[in-house]
Amino acid sequence: MGQHAGKEDGLSPSPTADTDTNRANSVTKWNQVSVRCAKQLQAYTCTPPDGRKKKRHKMCRSLSEDDVRIRGTPPPSPGLLAKFSSHFSFIHAILLGITLSAFWLLFNFVQNILNVLITTTDIDRENRSNGCVQSRDSQSDQENLPHDVTQNNRSSENDVNIENNKNNAMDVQEGHRSAATCSETCSDGLSSQHPSATADQNARLKENQKNEDKDKTEDNKENQTNPTKKEGFVQLSGHEGAFAQGAKNTILKLQTKDGDTEARVYERLMQDVCRDVVPAYYGEVFKEDKYYIELENLLTHFVGDVAVMDVKIGNRTFAEKEAINPKLRPDLYQKMVKVNPGAATEEEQQKKAITKVRYMTFREKESSTSAFSFRVEASKVPGGKTNKDLKTVRTWEQVMKTLAKFFKGHPAARDKIAERLQHIREKFAVSDFFKRHEIVGSSVLMLYDVEDNAGAWMIDFAKTAALPDDISVTHAVPWELGNHEDGYLTGLDNLIKAVKSCVVTTVEEEEEKVHFV
Ligand code: I3P
């Protein structure tokens, strides 16, 4: 029956004699399958009461009839089995341990390699976003960067600087709307030190942490007293709520819903030789029913508390279309008399309203714009508050004083900024973009930090416009309605002269002064 069943199923028939060899084979086989197949074997050997054919379970097909028959065979001696089992477990435990350790070491190794790769990529990406990536390889590109930014890239402390920058990240508010700091970001993560930082670098990180804590306190104070402070930002000047924090190292600048002027300007600038003297542009962003452009946060080039000065360039600060807008605005009248109570004419006093062009030309005359084609809009020195009370800085002497105060104790930063401004001027002179556009209400943002890293960028192109086909401009002659001149080059040249010639004291000289007094 057994043989018959075996043949039926195509299994090799087992010998019927219980020879020692057969028995040993059967026992071994039985041991191999008995655990998982015990139930099935029972089913196999059980003859159902109704006399139907014996049930054969699939799992047991590898067993012959004889294997089944010897089911009752006692297993090999328990002593031997126990010995074998314990030996088997011990060896396997050791092997398993070794294997797991090897995997763990391999995992850690791979993870470290990945970390190094990710950090490098991160640095590259940051540098690229900062417009610094070229400076690593090419001398000519290095020349295109602010001196200290290039130095940073060369520096072995680059990692730490970038880490600091990430942690200290403060958002620049752009244009005559000027710079802003992001206190939210500042408060994050400085406690975590960069793995590759040396003791010195870590000490510097701690120092920066202290500065940041100080900044936070300052910010909190300012938050209470400065109505321009928005959540996470300290805005230097300009329109309220014009900025939001973008992704890491970027800021979002609010645009008017019906105008994409600035986005198009930045797109063209990204293709121009002037690309490296403006913030990197990352495109348009639609967020919470608002339209923004995303720009590089220039403050990420710097460490710790940063000095920022916004200088509006040009002898015309309004668009030509604004020059012919007759709309009377009471708000601008109020702003005008606040700056100079005696400025309003009798008629204006009666109407208590003025046109935009009246207000803008008033501001030009009250400041250095009329005389020198640039004016300081706002500034902030490290550890200090934002100074926006500069509307009447008009004479050369007043400009010198303002700049000297800004660069106080940092003549090296002043020199680097003067160099950078010269570079901007050279780029501007050969730029196709600037040949074909009028640059109105645009600023130069000058920045430096406590380590005298320094740089300057052209910002705010909200009122920059393509010239009519039949018009060309010199950027260096006075404006008349219809000639589209903006006085940008004149202003830039004068700013370079001013920065170069202002008397900047060193820290030592400042200390001596205090001692003397
Ligand atoms: C503002 C400043 C802005 C200008 C704004 C002026 O004056 O000149 O540049 O915005 O015009 O009020 P102030 O500096 O004295 O505050 P635009 O550059 O957009 O023209 P506005 O009131 O029409 O916004």
Coordinates of C-alpha atoms and ligand atoms in Angstrom, one line a residue:
M1 CA 0.0 0.0 0.0
G2 CA 2.8 2.2 1.0
Q3 CA 4.7 1.5 -2.2
H4 CA 1.6 1.8 -4.2
A5 CA 0.9 5.2 -2.7
G6 CA 4.5 6.2 -3.3
K7 CA 4.3 5.2 -6.9
E8 CA 1.0 6.9 -7.3
D9 CA 2.5 10.1 -6.1
G10 CA 5.7 9.7 -8.2
L11 CA 7.8 9.4 -5.0
S12 CA 10.7 7.0 -4.9
P13 CA 9.6 3.9 -3.0
S14 CA 11.5 3.4 0.2
P15 CA 12.9 -0.1 0.9
T16 CA 10.6 -2.1 3.1
A17 CA 13.4 -3.7 5.2
D18 CA 14.3 -1.7 8.3
T19 CA 18.0 -1.8 7.7
D20 CA 20.3 0.3 9.9
T21 CA 21.1 2.6 7.0
N22 CA 17.5 3.0 6.1
R23 CA 16.5 3.6 9.6
A24 CA 19.3 6.2 10.1
N25 CA 18.2 8.0 6.9
S26 CA 14.6 7.9 7.9
V27 CA 15.3 9.1 11.4
T28 CA 17.4 12.0 10.1
K29 CA 14.7 12.9 7.6
W30 CA 12.1 12.5 10.2
N31 CA 14.0 14.9 12.5
Q32 CA 14.3 17.4 9.7
V33 CA 10.7 17.5 9.0
S34 CA 9.0 16.3 12.2
V35 CA 8.8 19.7 13.8
R36 CA 7.1 21.5 11.0
C37 CA 5.2 18.5 9.7
A38 CA 4.1 16.7 12.8
K39 CA 0.5 17.6 12.3
Q40 CA 0.5 16.8 8.6
L41 CA 2.2 13.4 9.2
Q42 CA -0.6 12.5 11.6
A43 CA -3.0 13.4 8.9
Y44 CA -1.0 11.2 6.4
T45 CA -1.0 8.1 8.5
C46 CA -4.6 8.4 9.7
T47 CA -7.0 6.2 7.9
P48 CA -10.3 8.0 8.0
P49 CA -13.2 5.9 9.6
D50 CA -15.2 5.9 6.3
G51 CA -12.3 3.9 4.7
R52 CA -11.5 6.6 2.2
K53 CA -8.0 6.7 0.8
K54 CA -5.4 7.9 3.3
K55 CA -5.0 11.6 3.3
R56 CA -1.6 12.8 2.0
H57 CA -0.5 16.2 3.0
K58 CA 1.4 18.4 0.6
M59 CA 4.0 19.3 3.2
C60 CA 4.9 15.6 3.6
R61 CA 5.4 14.7 0.0
S62 CA 9.1 14.4 0.6
L63 CA 8.5 11.6 3.1
S64 CA 8.2 8.1 1.9
E65 CA 5.7 5.6 3.4
D66 CA 8.5 4.1 5.5
D67 CA 9.4 7.4 6.9
V68 CA 5.9 7.6 8.0
R69 CA 5.9 4.1 9.3
I70 CA 8.9 4.7 11.5
R71 CA 7.1 7.6 13.0
G72 CA 7.2 6.1 16.4
T73 CA 11.0 5.6 16.2
P74 CA 12.7 7.1 19.2
P75 CA 14.9 10.1 18.4
P76 CA 18.6 9.9 18.7
S77 CA 20.0 9.8 22.2
P78 CA 18.9 13.0 24.1
G79 CA 22.5 13.5 25.4
L80 CA 23.9 13.7 22.0
L81 CA 21.1 15.9 20.8
A82 CA 21.5 18.3 23.7
K83 CA 25.2 18.4 23.2
F84 CA 24.7 19.1 19.5
S85 CA 22.0 21.7 20.1
S86 CA 24.1 23.5 22.7
H87 CA 27.2 23.4 20.5
F88 CA 25.1 24.5 17.6
S89 CA 23.6 27.5 19.4
F90 CA 26.9 28.7 20.9
I91 CA 28.7 28.7 17.6
H92 CA 25.8 30.4 15.9
A93 CA 25.4 32.9 18.7
I94 CA 29.1 33.8 18.2
L95 CA 28.8 33.9 14.5
L96 CA 25.6 36.0 14.7
G97 CA 27.4 38.4 17.1
I98 CA 30.3 38.8 14.8
T99 CA 28.1 39.3 11.8
L100 CA 26.0 41.9 13.6
S101 CA 29.1 43.7 14.8
A102 CA 30.5 43.7 11.3
F103 CA 27.2 45.1 9.9
W104 CA 27.2 47.7 12.6
L105 CA 30.7 48.8 11.8
L106 CA 29.9 48.8 8.1
F107 CA 26.8 50.8 8.7
N108 CA 28.6 53.4 10.8
F109 CA 31.4 53.7 8.1
V110 CA 28.9 54.2 5.3
Q111 CA 27.0 56.7 7.4
N112 CA 30.1 58.7 8.1
I113 CA 31.0 58.7 4.4
L114 CA 27.5 59.8 3.6
N115 CA 27.7 62.6 6.3
V116 CA 30.9 63.9 4.7
L117 CA 29.3 63.8 1.3
I118 CA 26.1 65.5 2.5
T119 CA 28.1 68.2 4.3
T120 CA 30.2 68.9 1.3
T121 CA 27.1 69.1 -0.9
D122 CA 25.5 71.3 1.6
I123 CA 28.5 73.7 1.6
D124 CA 28.6 73.7 -2.2
R125 CA 24.9 74.4 -2.3
E126 CA 25.2 77.2 0.2
N127 CA 28.2 78.7 -1.6
R128 CA 26.4 78.4 -4.9
S129 CA 23.4 80.1 -3.4
N130 CA 25.7 82.8 -2.1
G131 CA 27.2 83.2 -5.5
C132 CA 30.5 81.9 -4.0
V133 CA 30.9 78.6 -5.7
Q134 CA 33.1 80.0 -8.5
S135 CA 35.5 81.5 -6.1
R136 CA 36.7 78.0 -5.1
D137 CA 38.3 77.3 -8.5
S138 CA 38.9 80.3 -10.5
Q139 CA 40.9 83.4 -9.8
S140 CA 38.8 85.5 -12.1
D141 CA 35.7 84.5 -10.3
Q142 CA 37.3 85.2 -7.0
E143 CA 37.9 88.7 -8.1
N144 CA 34.2 89.0 -8.7
L145 CA 33.4 88.4 -5.0
P146 CA 33.6 90.7 -2.0
H147 CA 37.1 90.2 -0.7
D148 CA 36.2 88.6 2.5
V149 CA 33.6 86.3 1.1
T150 CA 36.4 84.9 -1.1
Q151 CA 38.6 84.6 1.9
N152 CA 35.9 82.7 3.7
N153 CA 35.8 80.2 1.0
R154 CA 39.5 79.7 1.0
S155 CA 39.5 79.4 4.8
S156 CA 39.6 76.1 6.5
E157 CA 37.0 77.6 8.8
N158 CA 34.6 77.7 6.0
D159 CA 32.5 74.9 7.4
V160 CA 32.2 76.7 10.7
N161 CA 31.4 80.0 9.1
I162 CA 28.6 78.5 7.1
E163 CA 27.3 76.6 10.1
N164 CA 27.4 79.9 12.0
N165 CA 25.7 81.6 9.1
K166 CA 23.0 79.0 9.1
N167 CA 22.5 79.4 12.8
N168 CA 22.8 83.1 12.8
A169 CA 20.8 83.5 9.6
M170 CA 19.1 86.8 9.6
D171 CA 17.0 87.9 6.7
V172 CA 17.9 90.9 4.6
Q173 CA 15.0 93.0 3.6
E174 CA 15.9 94.3 0.3
G175 CA 16.0 97.7 -1.5
H176 CA 15.2 101.0 -0.1
R177 CA 12.9 98.8 1.9
S178 CA 16.2 97.7 3.1
A179 CA 17.5 95.0 5.4
A180 CA 15.8 92.9 8.0
T181 CA 17.1 90.5 10.6
C182 CA 15.3 87.3 11.4
S183 CA 15.4 86.8 15.1
E184 CA 13.5 83.6 14.9
T185 CA 16.3 81.9 13.0
C186 CA 18.9 83.5 15.1
S187 CA 17.6 81.8 18.2
D188 CA 17.9 78.3 16.6
G189 CA 20.6 75.7 16.9
L190 CA 23.8 77.6 17.9
S191 CA 24.3 75.2 20.7
S192 CA 25.0 72.4 18.3
Q193 CA 28.6 72.6 17.3
H194 CA 29.9 71.6 13.9
P195 CA 31.7 68.3 14.2
S196 CA 34.7 69.5 12.3
A197 CA 35.2 72.6 14.4
T198 CA 38.4 73.0 16.3
A199 CA 38.6 74.2 19.9
D200 CA 39.1 77.7 18.6
Q201 CA 36.3 77.5 16.3
N202 CA 34.0 76.1 19.0
A203 CA 35.1 79.0 21.2
R204 CA 34.1 81.3 18.4
L205 CA 30.8 79.6 18.1
K206 CA 30.2 80.1 21.8
E207 CA 31.2 83.8 21.3
N208 CA 28.6 84.0 18.5
Q209 CA 26.1 82.3 20.7
K210 CA 26.7 85.0 23.3
N211 CA 26.3 87.7 20.6
E212 CA 23.1 86.0 19.4
D213 CA 21.7 86.0 23.0
K214 CA 22.6 89.7 23.2
D215 CA 21.0 90.3 19.9
K216 CA 17.9 88.5 21.0
T217 CA 17.7 90.7 24.1
E218 CA 18.2 93.7 21.9
D219 CA 15.6 92.4 19.5
N220 CA 13.2 91.9 22.4
K221 CA 13.8 95.5 23.6
E222 CA 13.4 96.8 20.1
N223 CA 10.3 94.7 19.6
Q224 CA 8.7 96.7 22.4
T225 CA 9.8 100.0 21.2
N226 CA 10.0 99.7 17.4
P227 CA 6.7 99.5 15.7
T228 CA 8.4 98.3 12.5
K229 CA 9.3 95.0 14.0
K230 CA 7.3 92.1 12.6
E231 CA 7.4 88.6 13.9
G232 CA 10.9 87.3 13.2
F233 CA 12.1 90.4 11.4
V234 CA 13.6 93.7 12.2
Q235 CA 13.0 95.9 9.1
L236 CA 15.5 98.6 8.4
S237 CA 13.3 100.8 6.4
G238 CA 10.6 101.0 3.8
H239 CA 7.2 99.4 3.3
E240 CA 5.8 97.4 6.2
G241 CA 5.3 93.7 5.8
A242 CA 7.1 93.5 2.5
F243 CA 9.2 90.5 3.4
A244 CA 8.8 87.0 4.6
Q245 CA 11.3 84.3 5.4
G246 CA 11.9 82.0 2.4
A247 CA 13.5 78.6 2.4
K248 CA 16.9 78.4 4.1
N249 CA 19.2 81.3 3.1
T250 CA 16.5 83.1 1.1
I251 CA 14.0 85.8 1.7
L252 CA 10.7 86.4 0.0
K253 CA 10.0 89.9 -1.2
L254 CA 6.4 90.9 -1.6
Q255 CA 5.3 92.1 -5.1
T256 CA 2.2 93.9 -6.1
K257 CA -0.3 91.5 -7.5
D258 CA -0.6 93.2 -10.8
G259 CA 3.1 93.7 -11.5
D260 CA 5.9 91.2 -12.1
T261 CA 8.4 93.9 -13.0
E262 CA 11.0 93.0 -10.5
A263 CA 10.8 89.2 -11.3
R264 CA 11.5 89.9 -14.9
V265 CA 14.3 92.3 -14.1
Y266 CA 16.0 89.7 -11.9
E267 CA 15.6 87.1 -14.6
R268 CA 17.4 89.3 -17.0
L269 CA 20.0 90.2 -14.4
M270 CA 20.8 86.5 -13.8
Q271 CA 21.9 86.4 -17.5
D272 CA 23.9 89.6 -17.3
V273 CA 27.6 90.3 -16.4
C274 CA 26.1 92.0 -13.3
R275 CA 24.8 88.7 -12.0
D276 CA 27.4 88.6 -9.2
V277 CA 26.7 92.1 -7.9
V278 CA 23.0 91.4 -7.2
P279 CA 21.4 88.8 -4.9
A280 CA 20.8 85.5 -6.5
Y281 CA 17.2 85.2 -7.8
Y282 CA 15.3 81.9 -7.3
G283 CA 12.0 82.7 -8.9
E284 CA 8.4 83.6 -8.1
V285 CA 6.6 82.3 -5.0
F286 CA 2.8 82.3 -4.4
K287 CA 2.1 81.9 -0.8
E288 CA -1.1 82.6 1.2
D289 CA -2.6 84.5 -1.7
K290 CA 0.4 86.7 -1.9
Y291 CA 3.0 87.0 -4.7
Y292 CA 6.7 87.1 -3.8
I293 CA 10.0 86.8 -5.4
E294 CA 12.6 84.6 -3.7
L295 CA 16.1 86.1 -3.3
E296 CA 19.4 85.1 -1.7
N297 CA 19.7 86.3 1.9
L298 CA 22.8 88.3 1.7
L299 CA 23.4 88.1 5.5
T300 CA 24.3 84.5 5.1
H301 CA 27.7 85.7 3.9
F302 CA 28.5 87.0 7.3
V303 CA 28.9 85.9 10.9
G304 CA 27.5 87.2 14.1
D305 CA 25.9 90.6 14.3
V306 CA 26.1 92.4 11.0
A307 CA 26.4 96.0 10.1
V308 CA 24.1 97.0 7.3
M309 CA 23.7 100.3 5.4
D310 CA 21.1 100.9 2.7
V311 CA 22.1 103.7 0.3
K312 CA 19.6 104.7 -2.4
I313 CA 21.5 105.5 -5.6
G314 CA 20.5 108.0 -8.3
N315 CA 19.3 111.5 -8.7
R316 CA 15.7 110.5 -9.4
T317 CA 13.7 108.4 -6.9
F318 CA 10.4 108.2 -8.7
A319 CA 9.2 106.7 -12.0
E320 CA 8.4 109.0 -14.9
K321 CA 4.8 108.0 -14.7
E322 CA 4.7 109.1 -11.0
A323 CA 6.0 112.5 -12.2
I324 CA 2.8 113.2 -14.0
N325 CA 0.4 111.7 -11.4
P326 CA -1.7 114.7 -10.1
K327 CA -3.2 112.7 -7.2
L328 CA -3.0 114.6 -3.9
R329 CA -2.0 112.5 -0.9
P330 CA -2.6 113.7 2.6
D331 CA -0.3 111.0 4.0
L332 CA 2.7 112.4 2.1
Y333 CA 1.8 115.9 3.2
Q334 CA 2.0 114.6 6.8
K335 CA 5.3 112.9 6.2
M336 CA 6.7 116.0 4.6
V337 CA 5.8 118.4 7.5
K338 CA 7.1 115.9 10.0
V339 CA 10.6 116.1 8.3
N340 CA 10.4 119.8 7.8
P341 CA 7.5 121.8 9.3
G342 CA 8.3 124.8 7.2
A343 CA 8.4 123.0 3.9
A344 CA 4.8 123.2 2.9
T345 CA 3.6 126.1 0.7
E346 CA 0.5 128.1 1.7
E347 CA -1.6 126.2 -0.8
E348 CA -0.3 122.8 0.5
Q349 CA -1.0 123.9 4.0
Q350 CA -4.6 124.6 3.0
K351 CA -5.0 121.3 1.1
K352 CA -3.0 119.4 3.5
A353 CA -2.1 117.1 0.7
I354 CA 0.7 116.8 -1.9
T355 CA 1.5 114.7 -5.0
K356 CA 3.9 111.9 -4.9
V357 CA 6.4 113.7 -7.1
R358 CA 6.3 116.7 -4.8
Y359 CA 7.0 114.5 -1.8
M360 CA 9.8 112.5 -3.6
T361 CA 11.5 115.7 -4.8
F362 CA 11.2 117.1 -1.3
R363 CA 13.0 114.1 0.0
E364 CA 15.7 114.4 -2.6
K365 CA 16.4 118.0 -1.7
E366 CA 16.3 117.4 2.1
S367 CA 18.8 114.6 1.7
S368 CA 22.1 114.2 -0.3
T369 CA 20.2 112.9 -3.3
S370 CA 19.9 116.2 -5.1
A371 CA 23.6 117.2 -4.6
F372 CA 25.4 113.8 -4.8
S373 CA 22.9 111.4 -6.4
F374 CA 22.9 109.1 -3.4
R375 CA 21.5 109.1 0.1
V376 CA 21.8 107.0 3.2
E377 CA 18.3 105.5 3.8
A378 CA 19.0 103.5 7.0
S379 CA 21.9 101.8 8.8
K380 CA 22.6 99.5 11.7
V381 CA 25.9 98.8 13.3
P382 CA 26.8 95.6 15.2
G383 CA 25.1 95.7 18.6
G384 CA 23.2 98.8 17.7
K385 CA 19.7 99.7 16.7
T386 CA 18.4 100.5 13.3
N387 CA 18.9 104.2 12.5
K388 CA 16.3 105.5 10.1
D389 CA 16.5 109.1 11.2
L390 CA 18.7 110.0 8.2
K391 CA 16.3 111.9 6.0
T392 CA 18.1 115.2 6.5
V393 CA 21.7 113.9 6.0
R394 CA 22.4 116.3 3.1
T395 CA 25.8 117.9 3.1
W396 CA 29.1 116.2 2.3
E397 CA 30.2 116.7 5.9
Q398 CA 27.0 115.1 7.2
V399 CA 27.5 112.1 4.8
M400 CA 31.1 111.7 6.0
K401 CA 30.0 111.7 9.6
T402 CA 27.3 109.1 8.9
L403 CA 29.7 106.8 7.1
A404 CA 32.4 107.3 9.7
K405 CA 29.9 106.2 12.4
F406 CA 28.9 103.2 10.3
F407 CA 32.5 102.0 9.8
K408 CA 33.7 103.0 13.3
G409 CA 36.4 100.6 14.4
H410 CA 36.4 98.8 11.1
P411 CA 38.7 100.5 8.5
A412 CA 39.4 97.2 7.0
A413 CA 35.8 96.6 6.3
R414 CA 35.5 100.1 4.8
D415 CA 38.4 99.4 2.4
K416 CA 36.9 96.1 1.3
I417 CA 33.5 97.8 0.7
A418 CA 35.2 100.6 -1.3
E419 CA 36.9 97.9 -3.4
R420 CA 33.6 96.0 -3.9
L421 CA 31.8 99.3 -4.9
Q422 CA 34.5 99.8 -7.5
H423 CA 33.9 96.3 -8.8
I424 CA 30.1 97.0 -9.0
R425 CA 30.9 100.2 -11.0
E426 CA 33.1 98.3 -13.5
K427 CA 30.4 95.7 -14.0
F428 CA 27.7 98.4 -14.4
A429 CA 29.7 100.2 -17.0
V430 CA 29.9 97.1 -19.3
S431 CA 26.5 95.7 -18.6
D432 CA 24.0 95.3 -21.5
F433 CA 21.3 95.3 -18.9
F434 CA 22.1 98.7 -17.6
K435 CA 22.5 100.1 -21.1
R436 CA 18.8 99.2 -21.7
H437 CA 17.2 100.1 -18.4
E438 CA 16.5 103.1 -16.2
I439 CA 17.4 102.3 -12.6
V440 CA 15.1 104.2 -10.2
G441 CA 14.8 103.9 -6.4
S442 CA 17.5 101.1 -6.4
S443 CA 19.9 100.8 -3.5
V444 CA 23.3 99.5 -2.7
L445 CA 23.4 97.4 0.4
M446 CA 26.7 97.5 2.3
L447 CA 27.4 94.9 4.9
Y448 CA 30.2 93.9 7.2
D449 CA 30.6 91.8 10.3
V450 CA 32.7 91.7 13.5
E451 CA 35.4 89.8 11.6
D452 CA 35.5 92.5 8.9
N453 CA 34.0 90.2 6.3
A454 CA 32.5 92.8 4.0
G455 CA 30.5 93.2 0.8
A456 CA 28.1 95.3 -1.2
W457 CA 25.3 94.4 -3.6
M458 CA 22.9 96.3 -5.8
I459 CA 19.3 95.6 -4.7
D460 CA 15.7 96.7 -5.2
F461 CA 14.7 96.8 -8.8
A462 CA 11.0 97.4 -8.3
K463 CA 11.1 100.6 -10.2
T464 CA 13.7 99.5 -12.8
A465 CA 12.3 99.6 -16.3
A466 CA 13.3 98.8 -19.8
L467 CA 13.9 102.0 -21.8
P468 CA 11.7 102.8 -24.8
D469 CA 13.5 101.7 -28.1
D470 CA 14.4 105.2 -29.2
I471 CA 15.9 106.2 -25.8
S472 CA 19.4 105.6 -24.5
V473 CA 20.7 106.9 -21.2
T474 CA 24.1 107.8 -19.7
H475 CA 23.1 107.2 -16.1
A476 CA 25.2 110.4 -15.5
V477 CA 23.3 113.5 -16.5
P478 CA 20.4 115.3 -14.8
W479 CA 16.9 114.1 -15.3
E480 CA 14.3 115.9 -17.3
L481 CA 10.8 114.5 -18.0
G482 CA 11.2 112.2 -21.0
N483 CA 14.9 111.6 -21.0
H484 CA 14.7 108.7 -18.5
E485 CA 18.0 109.5 -17.0
D486 CA 18.5 108.3 -13.4
G487 CA 21.9 109.5 -12.3
Y488 CA 22.9 106.0 -11.2
L489 CA 26.6 106.2 -12.3
T490 CA 27.0 109.7 -10.8
G491 CA 25.6 108.4 -7.5
L492 CA 27.8 105.3 -7.5
D493 CA 30.9 107.3 -8.2
N494 CA 30.1 109.8 -5.4
L495 CA 29.4 107.0 -3.0
I496 CA 32.8 105.4 -3.8
K497 CA 34.5 108.7 -3.2
A498 CA 32.6 109.1 0.1
V499 CA 33.4 105.7 1.4
K500 CA 37.1 106.0 0.4
S501 CA 37.5 109.4 2.0
C502 CA 35.6 109.1 5.2
V503 CA 37.8 109.0 8.3
V504 CA 37.4 105.7 10.0
T505 CA 39.0 105.1 13.4
T506 CA 40.5 101.9 14.5
V507 CA 39.3 100.1 17.6
E508 CA 42.5 101.2 19.4
E509 CA 41.9 104.8 18.5
E510 CA 38.4 104.5 19.8
E511 CA 39.6 103.0 23.0
E512 CA 42.2 105.8 23.4
K513 CA 39.5 108.4 22.8
V514 CA 37.4 106.9 25.6
H515 CA 40.5 106.9 27.9
F516 CA 41.3 110.5 27.1
V517 CA 37.8 111.7 27.8
Ligands
I3P1 C1 8.7 106.6 0.8 C2 9.9 106.2 0.0 C3 9.6 105.0 -0.9 C4 8.3 105.2 -1.7 C5 7.1 105.7 -0.8 C6 7.5 106.9 0.0 O1 9.1 107.8 1.5 O2 10.4 107.2 -0.8 O3 10.6 104.8 -1.7 O4 7.9 104.0 -2.2 O5 6.1 106.0 -1.7 O6 6.4 107.3 0.8 P1 9.9 107.8 2.8 O7 11.2 107.2 2.5 O8 10.0 109.2 3.3 O9 9.1 107.0 3.8 P2 8.1 103.6 -3.7 O10 9.6 103.5 -3.9 O11 7.4 102.3 -3.9 O12 7.6 104.7 -4.6 P3 4.6 105.4 -1.4 O13 4.1 106.2 -0.2 O14 3.9 105.7 -2.6 O15 4.7 104.0 -1.2

